[in-house]
Amino acid sequence: MNNRDRFRHVLRFERVDRLPRFEWAIWWDQTIRRWKEEGLPQDIPEGWPGVVPTMEFFGLDPVYQHWFPVLRDTFPPMPHGQGPVSDEAGYEAIRPHLFPEIDWERAFPAWVRERHRKGDLAVWFTVDGFFWYPRRLFGIERHFYAFYDQPRLMKRINEELTAYIKQILVGIGRILEPEFMTFGEDMSYNHGPMLSQQLFDEFMAPYYNEVIPLIKAQNIVPIVDSDGDIEECIPWFTKCGVAGMLPFERQSGVDIARVRRKHPRLVMIGGFDKMTMTRGKEAMRAEFERLLPVMRQGGYIPGVDHQTPPGVSMAQYREYLSLLWEYTERGTTND
């Protein structure tokens, strides 16, 4: 079974020879810099170009991701948490700086398409979700007020994002068939979702309902990426046809075994408590034992529940990988 086959089968609750071994979130840049002092080759590029080479250096299953940008290079730089839009006039002013022309060769270079065709490289892509994208335009605080003060503008913003996602899907359909995709949302933190189901149903669900069938029609598994405690809002997304979630951050109290009991057909990626990675091999083994029953149920790819922090040495990371190798084998059996 090749790399692509493993992803395609496990994401559909089908049998695999072993579970995929990959990192859904690229490592912190500080982590990579530390590891380069501890033996990671210096010639591996930093940032996105270095992701596949780093995976292959560690023996992970290589997976290529492209996140489609929604902001042009001319979009004005903003302080963290702030955005340029406060009303319709502000949105009209910023619209020329949104939705760049898609460079398909840059998105999926020839080497990606060829390796994907051969089956040794899995591929996924990401688009901004219908909570995340308006927040980037309004800024964090104004975004929350906008649900009440600018409802028409909120819907217009997401209607135009929907049109852009449709354009992306048409282009992807002409090039390749990714194994899965994610919506970047981050609409939950450690106390649960940051909006009510009523607001979700009015301002987000209509757009998910519009694009999810198109994604599934291309045989792509749609997954939502939201940090924090997502347990309350899982049914909101699955009602719209979303197949899975990630990353199930343990520090927010999420328990994937409890999630699986409530949602037996939910695809899950992540879930491994990254805080155990500096506590020794036995602490990491105990964490894998916690996850093992869910691995054996299918539809789950174990992995770090967010980026590996720079406090983790390369030796500790290799200990984690040795256990990942063991449990991705054990996770396919019921002995």
Short mmCIF file of C-alpha atoms in Angstrom, two decimals:
data_model
loop_
_atom_site.label_atom_id
_atom_site.label_comp_id
_atom_site.label_asym_id
_atom_site.label_seq_id
_atom_site.Cartn_x
_atom_site.Cartn_y
_atom_site.Cartn_z
CA MET A 1 0.00 0.00 0.00
CA ASN A 2 1.52 3.35 -0.99
CA ASN A 3 1.38 6.68 0.81
CA ARG A 4 -1.68 8.00 -1.00
CA ASP A 5 -3.54 4.73 -0.49
CA ARG A 6 -3.03 4.88 3.27
CA PHE A 7 -4.46 8.37 3.54
CA ARG A 8 -7.37 7.65 1.25
CA HIS A 9 -8.32 4.44 3.02
CA VAL A 10 -7.96 5.59 6.61
CA LEU A 11 -9.91 8.80 5.97
CA ARG A 12 -12.78 6.59 4.77
CA PHE A 13 -12.63 4.12 7.69
CA GLU A 14 -11.17 1.46 5.42
CA ARG A 15 -8.44 -1.03 6.34
CA VAL A 16 -4.78 -0.09 5.90
CA ASP A 17 -1.51 -1.97 6.34
CA ARG A 18 -0.49 0.70 8.87
CA LEU A 19 -1.63 4.20 9.78
CA PRO A 20 -0.07 7.23 8.07
CA ARG A 21 2.85 8.91 9.83
CA PHE A 22 2.94 12.65 9.27
CA GLU A 23 2.79 16.06 10.89
CA TRP A 24 -0.31 18.01 9.94
CA ALA A 25 1.16 21.24 11.44
CA ILE A 26 4.63 22.25 10.35
CA TRP A 27 7.16 22.66 13.13
CA TRP A 28 7.79 26.03 14.78
CA ASP A 29 10.63 27.91 13.08
CA GLN A 30 12.37 28.03 16.48
CA THR A 31 12.09 24.24 16.67
CA ILE A 32 13.69 23.81 13.26
CA ARG A 33 16.50 26.22 14.18
CA ARG A 34 17.19 24.26 17.35
CA TRP A 35 17.23 20.95 15.49
CA LYS A 36 19.65 22.33 12.92
CA GLU A 37 22.07 22.76 15.81
CA GLU A 38 21.37 19.14 16.79
CA GLY A 39 21.79 17.41 13.45
CA LEU A 40 19.00 18.44 11.09
CA PRO A 41 20.73 19.23 7.76
CA GLN A 42 21.50 22.90 7.35
CA ASP A 43 20.53 22.87 3.68
CA ILE A 44 16.86 22.08 4.40
CA PRO A 45 15.00 25.32 3.60
CA GLU A 46 13.05 27.12 6.32
CA GLY A 47 9.29 27.53 6.11
CA TRP A 48 6.98 25.74 3.68
CA PRO A 49 9.73 24.68 1.20
CA GLY A 50 11.37 22.69 3.98
CA VAL A 51 8.32 20.74 5.12
CA VAL A 52 8.51 17.74 2.77
CA PRO A 53 12.33 17.45 3.07
CA THR A 54 12.04 17.55 6.88
CA MET A 55 9.35 14.87 6.85
CA GLU A 56 11.53 12.69 4.65
CA PHE A 57 14.62 13.30 6.81
CA PHE A 58 12.75 11.87 9.78
CA GLY A 59 11.23 9.03 7.74
CA LEU A 60 7.69 10.36 7.95
CA ASP A 61 5.22 9.88 5.12
CA PRO A 62 5.70 12.91 2.86
CA VAL A 63 2.63 15.10 2.55
CA TYR A 64 2.39 18.35 0.59
CA GLN A 65 0.04 21.16 1.59
CA HIS A 66 -0.92 24.34 -0.21
CA TRP A 67 -2.84 27.08 1.59
CA PHE A 68 -4.58 29.27 -0.96
CA PRO A 69 -4.02 32.92 0.00
CA VAL A 70 -7.00 35.27 0.14
CA LEU A 71 -4.98 38.47 0.51
CA ARG A 72 -2.94 39.99 -2.30
CA ASP A 73 0.61 41.18 -1.70
CA THR A 74 -0.77 44.73 -1.74
CA PHE A 75 -2.97 44.10 1.33
CA PRO A 76 -1.83 46.62 3.97
CA PRO A 77 0.14 45.16 6.89
CA MET A 78 -1.89 45.20 10.09
CA PRO A 79 -0.99 44.72 13.76
CA HIS A 80 -1.92 41.29 15.09
CA GLY A 81 -5.65 41.01 15.77
CA GLN A 82 -6.58 44.10 13.79
CA GLY A 83 -8.12 44.51 10.35
CA PRO A 84 -8.83 47.36 7.91
CA VAL A 85 -12.61 46.89 7.59
CA SER A 86 -15.23 48.51 9.80
CA ASP A 87 -18.10 49.06 7.34
CA GLU A 88 -19.19 48.68 3.71
CA ALA A 89 -17.03 51.60 2.59
CA GLY A 90 -13.98 50.06 4.22
CA TYR A 91 -14.68 46.76 2.54
CA GLU A 92 -15.07 48.41 -0.87
CA ALA A 93 -11.71 50.11 -0.34
CA ILE A 94 -9.94 46.84 0.50
CA ARG A 95 -11.59 44.61 -2.15
CA PRO A 96 -8.91 45.29 -4.81
CA HIS A 97 -6.39 43.76 -2.39
CA LEU A 98 -8.29 40.48 -1.96
CA PHE A 99 -8.39 37.16 -3.83
CA PRO A 100 -5.12 37.03 -5.79
CA GLU A 101 -4.89 35.35 -9.14
CA ILE A 102 -4.08 31.69 -8.59
CA ASP A 103 -0.65 30.56 -9.78
CA TRP A 104 -1.39 26.89 -10.30
CA GLU A 105 2.21 25.95 -11.05
CA ARG A 106 3.27 27.49 -7.76
CA ALA A 107 0.37 25.89 -5.91
CA PHE A 108 1.07 22.38 -7.21
CA PRO A 109 4.49 22.28 -8.92
CA ALA A 110 5.33 19.60 -11.46
CA TRP A 111 7.31 17.55 -8.92
CA VAL A 112 4.26 17.48 -6.62
CA ARG A 113 1.93 16.36 -9.40
CA GLU A 114 4.34 13.66 -10.55
CA ARG A 115 5.02 12.24 -7.09
CA HIS A 116 1.32 12.40 -6.29
CA ARG A 117 0.53 10.50 -9.49
CA LYS A 118 3.02 7.81 -8.50
CA GLY A 119 1.45 7.53 -5.05
CA ASP A 120 4.45 8.32 -2.84
CA LEU A 121 3.29 11.85 -1.98
CA ALA A 122 -0.08 12.68 -0.42
CA VAL A 123 -1.56 16.13 -1.05
CA TRP A 124 -3.97 18.38 0.81
CA PHE A 125 -4.97 22.01 0.57
CA THR A 126 -6.40 24.66 2.86
CA VAL A 127 -8.75 27.58 2.41
CA ASP A 128 -9.86 30.21 4.90
CA GLY A 129 -13.08 29.30 6.65
CA PHE A 130 -16.18 31.40 7.13
CA PHE A 131 -15.25 32.50 10.65
CA TRP A 132 -11.53 32.97 10.09
CA TYR A 133 -11.75 35.05 6.90
CA PRO A 134 -14.09 37.82 8.12
CA ARG A 135 -12.02 38.06 11.30
CA ARG A 136 -8.93 38.78 9.20
CA LEU A 137 -10.75 41.68 7.57
CA PHE A 138 -12.48 43.15 10.62
CA GLY A 139 -9.94 42.30 13.29
CA ILE A 140 -10.82 40.26 16.35
CA GLU A 141 -12.96 42.70 18.32
CA ARG A 142 -14.81 44.31 15.40
CA HIS A 143 -15.51 40.85 14.01
CA PHE A 144 -17.58 39.92 17.05
CA TYR A 145 -19.56 43.17 16.85
CA ALA A 146 -20.05 42.72 13.11
CA PHE A 147 -22.37 39.74 13.64
CA TYR A 148 -24.82 42.27 15.11
CA ASP A 149 -23.73 45.62 13.64
CA GLN A 150 -22.83 44.58 10.08
CA PRO A 151 -24.84 41.40 9.29
CA ARG A 152 -25.32 42.25 5.62
CA LEU A 153 -21.61 42.92 5.17
CA MET A 154 -20.68 39.74 7.01
CA LYS A 155 -22.80 37.73 4.60
CA ARG A 156 -21.45 39.54 1.58
CA ILE A 157 -17.88 38.80 2.67
CA ASN A 158 -18.61 35.10 2.99
CA GLU A 159 -20.56 35.02 -0.26
CA GLU A 160 -17.50 36.34 -2.06
CA LEU A 161 -15.25 33.87 -0.23
CA THR A 162 -17.60 31.10 -1.36
CA ALA A 163 -17.22 32.20 -4.97
CA TYR A 164 -13.43 32.17 -4.61
CA ILE A 165 -13.46 28.67 -3.10
CA LYS A 166 -15.60 27.47 -6.00
CA GLN A 167 -13.02 28.90 -8.39
CA ILE A 168 -10.28 27.02 -6.52
CA LEU A 169 -12.22 23.77 -6.71
CA VAL A 170 -12.70 24.08 -10.45
CA GLY A 171 -8.96 24.58 -10.91
CA ILE A 172 -8.00 21.70 -8.63
CA GLY A 173 -10.36 19.41 -10.50
CA ARG A 174 -8.31 20.00 -13.64
CA ILE A 175 -4.98 19.18 -11.99
CA LEU A 176 -5.16 16.45 -9.34
CA GLU A 177 -7.31 14.82 -6.67
CA PRO A 178 -6.03 15.73 -3.18
CA GLU A 179 -6.58 13.24 -0.37
CA PHE A 180 -8.24 15.84 1.88
CA MET A 181 -8.61 19.54 2.50
CA THR A 182 -9.06 21.79 5.53
CA PHE A 183 -10.91 24.96 6.34
CA GLY A 184 -8.84 27.21 8.61
CA GLU A 185 -11.28 28.34 11.30
CA ASP A 186 -9.83 28.59 14.83
CA MET A 187 -13.25 29.53 16.19
CA SER A 188 -12.80 27.72 19.52
CA TYR A 189 -10.44 28.15 22.41
CA ASN A 190 -10.20 26.43 25.79
CA HIS A 191 -13.76 27.35 26.82
CA GLY A 192 -15.44 26.20 23.62
CA PRO A 193 -16.70 28.00 20.50
CA MET A 194 -16.58 31.79 20.36
CA LEU A 195 -20.03 32.13 18.84
CA SER A 196 -23.43 30.55 19.36
CA GLN A 197 -25.00 27.87 17.21
CA GLN A 198 -27.61 30.43 16.17
CA LEU A 199 -24.90 32.70 14.74
CA PHE A 200 -23.16 29.73 13.12
CA ASP A 201 -26.41 28.66 11.46
CA GLU A 202 -27.06 32.13 10.08
CA PHE A 203 -23.58 33.35 9.15
CA MET A 204 -21.55 30.22 8.39
CA ALA A 205 -23.69 27.16 7.70
CA PRO A 206 -25.18 28.45 4.40
CA TYR A 207 -21.72 28.74 2.87
CA TYR A 208 -20.52 25.38 4.15
CA ASN A 209 -23.71 23.86 2.74
CA GLU A 210 -22.85 25.39 -0.62
CA VAL A 211 -19.23 24.25 -0.95
CA ILE A 212 -19.07 20.92 0.93
CA PRO A 213 -21.05 19.00 -1.74
CA LEU A 214 -18.70 20.33 -4.40
CA ILE A 215 -15.66 19.16 -2.41
CA LYS A 216 -17.12 15.70 -1.86
CA ALA A 217 -18.06 15.46 -5.53
CA GLN A 218 -14.31 15.65 -6.27
CA ASN A 219 -13.65 12.75 -3.87
CA ILE A 220 -11.87 15.05 -1.39
CA VAL A 221 -12.44 14.64 2.36
CA PRO A 222 -13.45 18.00 3.93
CA ILE A 223 -11.99 18.68 7.39
CA VAL A 224 -12.24 21.72 9.69
CA ASP A 225 -9.14 22.95 11.52
CA SER A 226 -9.97 24.69 14.77
CA ASP A 227 -7.84 24.87 17.87
CA GLY A 228 -9.27 24.68 21.37
CA ASP A 229 -12.30 22.84 22.68
CA ILE A 230 -14.32 21.97 19.59
CA GLU A 231 -16.57 19.30 21.09
CA GLU A 232 -19.68 21.48 21.31
CA CYS A 233 -19.52 22.66 17.71
CA ILE A 234 -18.70 19.33 16.03
CA PRO A 235 -22.41 18.67 15.31
CA TRP A 236 -22.77 22.13 13.76
CA PHE A 237 -20.14 21.24 11.17
CA THR A 238 -21.15 17.64 10.55
CA LYS A 239 -24.70 18.79 9.86
CA CYS A 240 -23.21 20.78 6.98
CA GLY A 241 -21.45 17.68 5.66
CA VAL A 242 -17.98 18.23 7.13
CA ALA A 243 -16.32 14.81 7.46
CA GLY A 244 -13.68 15.51 10.09
CA MET A 245 -11.88 17.82 12.48
CA LEU A 246 -8.37 18.52 13.72
CA PRO A 247 -6.23 18.95 15.87
CA PHE A 248 -8.05 17.99 19.15
CA GLU A 249 -5.82 19.93 21.53
CA ARG A 250 -5.48 18.00 24.76
CA GLN A 251 -4.71 21.12 26.83
CA SER A 252 -8.20 22.42 26.06
CA GLY A 253 -9.72 19.30 27.60
CA VAL A 254 -10.69 17.54 24.37
CA ASP A 255 -10.84 13.75 24.70
CA ILE A 256 -10.86 11.94 21.36
CA ALA A 257 -12.30 8.79 22.93
CA ARG A 258 -15.29 10.79 24.16
CA VAL A 259 -15.58 12.46 20.75
CA ARG A 260 -15.54 9.10 19.00
CA ARG A 261 -18.30 7.75 21.26
CA LYS A 262 -20.49 10.72 20.35
CA HIS A 263 -19.49 10.85 16.67
CA PRO A 264 -18.47 7.34 15.54
CA ARG A 265 -17.92 8.33 11.89
CA LEU A 266 -16.02 11.56 12.48
CA VAL A 267 -12.58 11.66 10.83
CA MET A 268 -9.93 12.86 13.27
CA ILE A 269 -6.30 13.97 12.90
CA GLY A 270 -3.98 14.93 15.76
CA GLY A 271 -4.90 14.41 19.40
CA PHE A 272 -1.44 13.56 20.79
CA ASP A 273 -0.64 15.80 23.76
CA LYS A 274 2.52 17.67 22.72
CA MET A 275 3.21 18.54 26.37
CA THR A 276 4.29 14.93 27.00
CA MET A 277 7.17 15.18 24.53
CA THR A 278 9.61 16.60 27.09
CA ARG A 279 8.57 14.23 29.88
CA GLY A 280 10.28 11.08 28.70
CA LYS A 281 9.44 8.02 26.66
CA GLU A 282 7.13 6.44 29.21
CA ALA A 283 4.96 9.57 29.39
CA MET A 284 4.70 9.53 25.61
CA ARG A 285 3.93 5.82 25.63
CA ALA A 286 1.09 6.41 28.10
CA GLU A 287 -0.28 9.07 25.76
CA PHE A 288 -0.18 6.67 22.80
CA GLU A 289 -1.93 4.04 24.91
CA ARG A 290 -4.69 6.57 25.54
CA LEU A 291 -5.11 7.02 21.78
CA LEU A 292 -4.68 3.38 20.74
CA PRO A 293 -8.34 2.28 21.06
CA VAL A 294 -9.42 5.08 18.72
CA MET A 295 -6.66 4.26 16.25
CA ARG A 296 -8.05 0.74 16.00
CA GLN A 297 -11.53 2.02 15.17
CA GLY A 298 -10.35 3.63 11.93
CA GLY A 299 -10.89 7.12 10.59
CA TYR A 300 -8.11 8.50 12.79
CA ILE A 301 -4.54 9.59 12.07
CA PRO A 302 -2.57 10.15 15.28
CA GLY A 303 -0.24 13.12 15.48
CA VAL A 304 0.90 16.02 17.60
CA ASP A 305 -2.06 18.17 18.63
CA HIS A 306 -0.29 21.28 17.36
CA GLN A 307 3.19 22.29 16.24
CA THR A 308 6.06 20.58 18.06
CA PRO A 309 7.35 23.28 20.45
CA PRO A 310 11.01 24.42 20.51
CA GLY A 311 11.45 22.95 24.00
CA VAL A 312 11.53 19.50 22.37
CA SER A 313 15.03 18.38 21.47
CA MET A 314 15.66 16.37 18.33
CA ALA A 315 16.52 13.36 20.52
CA GLN A 316 13.16 13.65 22.26
CA TYR A 317 11.42 14.00 18.92
CA ARG A 318 13.11 10.82 17.71
CA GLU A 319 11.80 9.06 20.82
CA TYR A 320 8.33 10.27 19.87
CA LEU A 321 8.84 8.98 16.33
CA SER A 322 9.96 5.55 17.53
CA LEU A 323 6.67 5.26 19.41
CA LEU A 324 4.72 6.65 16.46
CA TRP A 325 6.22 3.86 14.33
CA GLU A 326 5.18 1.26 16.89
CA TYR A 327 1.65 2.50 17.44
CA THR A 328 0.83 3.17 13.80
CA GLU A 329 1.48 -0.57 13.33
CA ARG A 330 -0.43 -1.62 16.42
CA GLY A 331 -3.28 0.73 15.60
CA THR A 332 -4.34 -1.36 12.61
CA THR A 333 -5.05 -4.53 14.58
CA ASN A 334 -7.48 -5.62 17.26
CA ASP A 335 -5.31 -8.13 19.08
#
